[in-house]
Structures are given as structure tokens and as C-alpha cells.
PDB file of C-alpha atoms in Angstrom:
ATOM      1  CA  MET A   1       0.000   0.000   0.000  1.00 55.00           C
ATOM      2  CA  ILE A   2       1.350   3.428  -0.936  1.00 66.00           C
ATOM      3  CA  THR A   3       1.331   5.880   1.963  1.00 79.00           C
ATOM      4  CA  THR A   4       2.498   9.344   0.995  1.00 89.00           C
ATOM      5  CA  TRP A   5       1.761  12.825   2.322  1.00 96.00           C
ATOM      6  CA  GLU A   6      -1.467  14.753   2.019  1.00 93.00           C
ATOM      7  CA  PRO A   7      -0.698  17.116  -0.916  1.00 94.00           C
ATOM      8  CA  THR A   8      -2.048  20.185   0.893  1.00 93.00           C
ATOM      9  CA  ALA A   9      -0.210  19.572   4.186  1.00 94.00           C
ATOM     10  CA  ALA A  10       2.274  22.191   5.377  1.00 93.00           C
ATOM     11  CA  GLY A  11       5.705  21.882   3.797  1.00 96.00           C
ATOM     12  CA  VAL A  12       4.731  19.273   1.219  1.00 98.00           C
ATOM     13  CA  LEU A  13       6.321  19.722  -2.202  1.00 98.00           C
ATOM     14  CA  ARG A  14       4.781  17.987  -5.202  1.00 98.00           C
ATOM     15  CA  LEU A  15       7.441  17.050  -7.726  1.00 98.00           C
ATOM     16  CA  PRO A  16       6.504  16.935 -11.433  1.00 98.00           C
ATOM     17  CA  SER A  17       6.166  13.125 -11.316  1.00 97.00           C
ATOM     18  CA  GLY A  18       3.584  13.424  -8.543  1.00 97.00           C
ATOM     19  CA  ARG A  19       5.951  12.316  -5.788  1.00 97.00           C
ATOM     20  CA  LEU A  20       5.319  14.197  -2.541  1.00 98.00           C
ATOM     21  CA  VAL A  21       8.133  15.157  -0.164  1.00 98.00           C
ATOM     22  CA  ARG A  22       7.776  17.119   3.059  1.00 98.00           C
ATOM     23  CA  GLY A  23      10.372  19.726   3.925  1.00 98.00           C
ATOM     24  CA  ARG A  24      10.559  21.202   7.398  1.00 97.00           C
ATOM     25  CA  GLY A  25      12.681  22.906   9.994  1.00 97.00           C
ATOM     26  CA  LEU A  26      13.696  20.792  12.956  1.00 97.00           C
ATOM     27  CA  ARG A  27      13.619  23.818  15.272  1.00 95.00           C
ATOM     28  CA  ARG A  28       9.832  23.770  14.916  1.00 94.00           C
ATOM     29  CA  PRO A  29       7.542  21.152  16.466  1.00 93.00           C
ATOM     30  CA  LEU A  30       6.700  18.027  14.497  1.00 93.00           C
ATOM     31  CA  PRO A  31       3.598  18.828  12.414  1.00 93.00           C
ATOM     32  CA  ALA A  32       0.314  17.169  13.285  1.00 90.00           C
ATOM     33  CA  GLY A  33      -0.607  14.119  11.261  1.00 91.00           C
ATOM     34  CA  PRO A  34       1.277  11.031  10.176  1.00 94.00           C
ATOM     35  CA  GLU A  35       4.972  10.603  10.874  1.00 96.00           C
ATOM     36  CA  PRO A  36       7.503  10.112   8.089  1.00 97.00           C
ATOM     37  CA  ASP A  37       8.408   6.616   6.960  1.00 97.00           C
ATOM     38  CA  PHE A  38      11.886   7.888   6.086  1.00 98.00           C
ATOM     39  CA  ALA A  39      13.675  11.134   6.830  1.00 98.00           C
ATOM     40  CA  LEU A  40      16.806  12.757   5.492  1.00 98.00           C
ATOM     41  CA  TYR A  41      18.355  15.096   8.048  1.00 98.00           C
ATOM     42  CA  LEU A  42      20.821  17.722   6.862  1.00 98.00           C
ATOM     43  CA  LEU A  43      22.685  18.973   9.918  1.00 98.00           C
ATOM     44  CA  GLY A  44      26.182  19.829  11.082  1.00 96.00           C
ATOM     45  CA  LYS A  45      25.878  17.373  13.954  1.00 96.00           C
ATOM     46  CA  GLU A  46      24.077  14.080  14.393  1.00 95.00           C
ATOM     47  CA  PRO A  47      20.326  14.544  14.945  1.00 95.00           C
ATOM     48  CA  PRO A  48      18.466  13.060  17.909  1.00 90.00           C
ATOM     49  CA  ALA A  49      17.018   9.582  17.474  1.00 94.00           C
ATOM     50  CA  VAL A  50      13.533   9.278  15.969  1.00 96.00           C
ATOM     51  CA  SER A  51      11.060   6.407  15.830  1.00 96.00           C
ATOM     52  CA  TRP A  52      11.161   6.233  12.002  1.00 97.00           C
ATOM     53  CA  GLU A  53      13.959   5.318   9.632  1.00 97.00           C
ATOM     54  CA  ALA A  54      16.325   8.231   9.083  1.00 98.00           C
ATOM     55  CA  ARG A  55      19.579   9.044   7.363  1.00 98.00           C
ATOM     56  CA  TRP A  56      21.910  11.851   8.389  1.00 98.00           C
ATOM     57  CA  VAL A  57      24.044  13.859   6.001  1.00 98.00           C
ATOM     58  CA  ARG A  58      26.639  16.092   7.669  1.00 98.00           C
ATOM     59  CA  TRP A  59      25.769  19.484   6.217  1.00 97.00           C
ATOM     60  CA  PRO A  60      26.715  22.586   8.243  1.00 95.00           C
ATOM     61  CA  ASP A  61      24.316  25.533   8.234  1.00 94.00           C
ATOM     62  CA  PHE A  62      24.695  27.883   5.232  1.00 91.00           C
ATOM     63  CA  ARG A  63      27.222  25.530   3.653  1.00 94.00           C
ATOM     64  CA  LEU A  64      27.343  22.429   1.462  1.00 95.00           C
ATOM     65  CA  PRO A  65      27.420  18.746   2.414  1.00 97.00           C
ATOM     66  CA  SER A  66      30.717  17.598   3.902  1.00 95.00           C
ATOM     67  CA  ASP A  67      30.649  14.500   1.659  1.00 95.00           C
ATOM     68  CA  ARG A  68      28.993  15.289  -1.657  1.00 95.00           C
ATOM     69  CA  VAL A  69      29.035  11.678  -2.856  1.00 95.00           C
ATOM     70  CA  ALA A  70      27.209  10.513   0.286  1.00 96.00           C
ATOM     71  CA  ALA A  71      24.784  13.410  -0.066  1.00 97.00           C
ATOM     72  CA  GLY A  72      24.022  12.422  -3.658  1.00 97.00           C
ATOM     73  CA  GLU A  73      23.368   8.830  -2.597  1.00 98.00           C
ATOM     74  CA  ALA A  74      21.079   9.980   0.227  1.00 98.00           C
ATOM     75  CA  LEU A  75      19.159  12.295  -2.098  1.00 98.00           C
ATOM     76  CA  ARG A  76      18.679   9.504  -4.630  1.00 98.00           C
ATOM     77  CA  GLU A  77      17.418   7.195  -1.863  1.00 98.00           C
ATOM     78  CA  ALA A  78      14.964   9.863  -0.674  1.00 98.00           C
ATOM     79  CA  TRP A  79      13.702  10.449  -4.219  1.00 98.00           C
ATOM     80  CA  GLU A  80      13.241   6.719  -4.868  1.00 98.00           C
ATOM     81  CA  ARG A  81      11.446   6.146  -1.579  1.00 97.00           C
ATOM     82  CA  ALA A  82       9.134   9.136  -2.130  1.00 97.00           C
ATOM     83  CA  ALA A  83       7.387   7.117  -4.856  1.00 96.00           C
ATOM     84  CA  SER A  84       5.681   4.990  -2.193  1.00 96.00           C
ATOM     85  CA  GLU A  85       6.581   6.326   1.266  1.00 97.00           C
ATOM     86  CA  ARG A  86       6.251   9.486   3.347  1.00 98.00           C
ATOM     87  CA  VAL A  87       9.686  11.079   2.961  1.00 98.00           C
ATOM     88  CA  GLU A  88      10.753  14.104   4.950  1.00 98.00           C
ATOM     89  CA  VAL A  89      13.789  16.306   4.268  1.00 98.00           C
ATOM     90  CA  ALA A  90      14.770  18.601   7.116  1.00 98.00           C
ATOM     91  CA  CYS A  91      17.459  20.904   8.463  1.00 98.00           C
ATOM     92  CA  GLY A  92      17.431  23.392  11.324  1.00 97.00           C
ATOM     93  CA  GLY A  93      15.328  26.096   9.717  1.00 97.00           C
ATOM     94  CA  GLY A  94      13.839  24.177   6.782  1.00 97.00           C
ATOM     95  CA  VAL A  95      14.884  26.705   4.141  1.00 97.00           C
ATOM     96  CA  GLY A  96      18.525  26.703   2.975  1.00 98.00           C
ATOM     97  CA  ARG A  97      19.777  23.126   3.212  1.00 98.00           C
ATOM     98  CA  THR A  98      16.279  21.672   2.940  1.00 98.00           C
ATOM     99  CA  GLY A  99      15.499  23.859  -0.070  1.00 98.00           C
ATOM    100  CA  THR A 100      18.790  22.872  -1.682  1.00 98.00           C
ATOM    101  CA  ALA A 101      18.020  19.182  -1.169  1.00 98.00           C
ATOM    102  CA  LEU A 102      14.470  19.599  -2.484  1.00 98.00           C
ATOM    103  CA  ALA A 103      15.844  21.348  -5.579  1.00 98.00           C
ATOM    104  CA  CYS A 104      18.175  18.378  -6.124  1.00 98.00           C
ATOM    105  CA  LEU A 105      15.181  16.034  -5.784  1.00 98.00           C
ATOM    106  CA  ALA A 106      13.432  18.135  -8.438  1.00 98.00           C
ATOM    107  CA  VAL A 107      16.447  17.615 -10.709  1.00 98.00           C
ATOM    108  CA  LEU A 108      16.227  13.856 -10.107  1.00 98.00           C
ATOM    109  CA  ASP A 109      12.535  14.144 -10.987  1.00 98.00           C
ATOM    110  CA  GLY A 110      13.255  15.743 -14.358  1.00 98.00           C
ATOM    111  CA  VAL A 111      13.396  19.486 -13.682  1.00 98.00           C
ATOM    112  CA  ALA A 112      16.343  21.099 -15.477  1.00 98.00           C
ATOM    113  CA  SER A 113      19.104  21.904 -12.992  1.00 96.00           C
ATOM    114  CA  GLY A 114      19.016  25.560 -14.040  1.00 96.00           C
ATOM    115  CA  GLU A 115      15.295  25.751 -13.192  1.00 98.00           C
ATOM    116  CA  ALA A 116      15.182  23.662 -10.004  1.00 98.00           C
ATOM    117  CA  VAL A 117      15.789  26.511  -7.548  1.00 98.00           C
ATOM    118  CA  ALA A 118      12.948  28.543  -9.076  1.00 98.00           C
ATOM    119  CA  TYR A 119      10.694  25.457  -8.973  1.00 98.00           C
ATOM    120  CA  VAL A 120      11.312  24.934  -5.256  1.00 98.00           C
ATOM    121  CA  ARG A 121      10.936  28.630  -4.471  1.00 98.00           C
ATOM    122  CA  GLU A 122       7.592  28.684  -6.255  1.00 98.00           C
ATOM    123  CA  HIS A 123       6.202  25.437  -4.837  1.00 98.00           C
ATOM    124  CA  TYR A 124       7.862  25.150  -1.405  1.00 98.00           C
ATOM    125  CA  ALA A 125       9.335  28.372   0.034  1.00 97.00           C
ATOM    126  CA  PRO A 126      10.231  31.696  -1.617  1.00 97.00           C
ATOM    127  CA  ARG A 127      13.547  31.916   0.290  1.00 97.00           C
ATOM    128  CA  ALA A 128      14.605  28.298  -0.331  1.00 97.00           C
ATOM    129  CA  VAL A 129      18.237  27.705  -1.327  1.00 97.00           C
ATOM    130  CA  GLU A 130      19.787  30.598   0.574  1.00 96.00           C
ATOM    131  CA  THR A 131      23.394  30.968  -0.550  1.00 96.00           C
ATOM    132  CA  PRO A 132      25.166  31.366  -3.905  1.00 97.00           C
ATOM    133  CA  TRP A 133      27.120  28.146  -3.329  1.00 97.00           C
ATOM    134  CA  GLN A 134      23.888  26.252  -2.589  1.00 97.00           C
ATOM    135  CA  ARG A 135      22.446  27.543  -5.883  1.00 97.00           C
ATOM    136  CA  ARG A 136      25.648  26.482  -7.662  1.00 97.00           C
ATOM    137  CA  PHE A 137      25.426  23.041  -5.996  1.00 97.00           C
ATOM    138  CA  VAL A 138      21.939  22.582  -7.484  1.00 98.00           C
ATOM    139  CA  ALA A 139      23.031  23.875 -10.899  1.00 97.00           C
ATOM    140  CA  ARG A 140      25.826  21.296 -10.985  1.00 96.00           C
ATOM    141  CA  PHE A 141      23.780  18.440  -9.532  1.00 96.00           C
ATOM    142  CA  THR A 142      23.321  15.624 -12.031  1.00 90.00           C
ATOM    143  CA  PRO A 143      20.674  12.898 -11.962  1.00 82.00           C
TER     144      PRO A 143
END
């Protein structure tokens, strides 16, 4: 049985394929409703334990992932799992690193890398992907 997010729920981004991914900031309370089946946490230090399956990518605030190969693998896993599971992508504030990761998921989903930041800003958060190097990371991200 496929169990994905409610399309109108807070923070949910619909990718062109129809996959739904929830982005959020970990400094805010967990939203009401179902928990994620899988989460990708983008933080400078290891996140606290959660009751669902999660993967951590070391990614300091306002920067890029410490290991870009591992980040690419984690993003591909999140994109694949979003086809049939509730996938959450989160960082501290839910805007810069989360927006960057969501833009990379959009690239994996078929959005041109040069258009992915605009896609996420339109459909997720207007300030998503905060720094020039995060925008460059998305522009150079390959499916």
C-alpha cells in the first residue's frame, strides 16, 4: 500500500512526477498528522534519534554537504522512496539546506538543474536555497 503525504499539508512539495516530499525545519515542532516513513536530516551534527527510519548527512548551516558523494546517494534514496513512502527532508530552519536538497530532488525528478531553484521557491518556500554556493550546488547536480 502506498502511503504518501497529504498534498495540501504544510511543507509538502509535489514534484513533477507526482511524488510528494515534506520539507521542514527541525527547530519547529513536528507537524500534526502522520509521521515520516523515512527522513533525510541535513545537519552539522548528528540529529536526535527518531522512531522512524532516518539518514543523516553532515551538512553545516549555510554551507554544502561535507561529503557530496554521500549526499548524492542519500538524495537519490529519498527520491526513490518518495514514490511509495512518506519522505521528509529537514534541516534546522527548513529553508537553505532543505530547499537545496528539495531542488536536487526536483532535478532527479526531471526538472532542469538551471530551473530547479525557481521550482522549489515557487512550490515550497520563496527563500529556499539561501546561498550562492547552494544555488551552484543545485546547478551542478546531475541525476
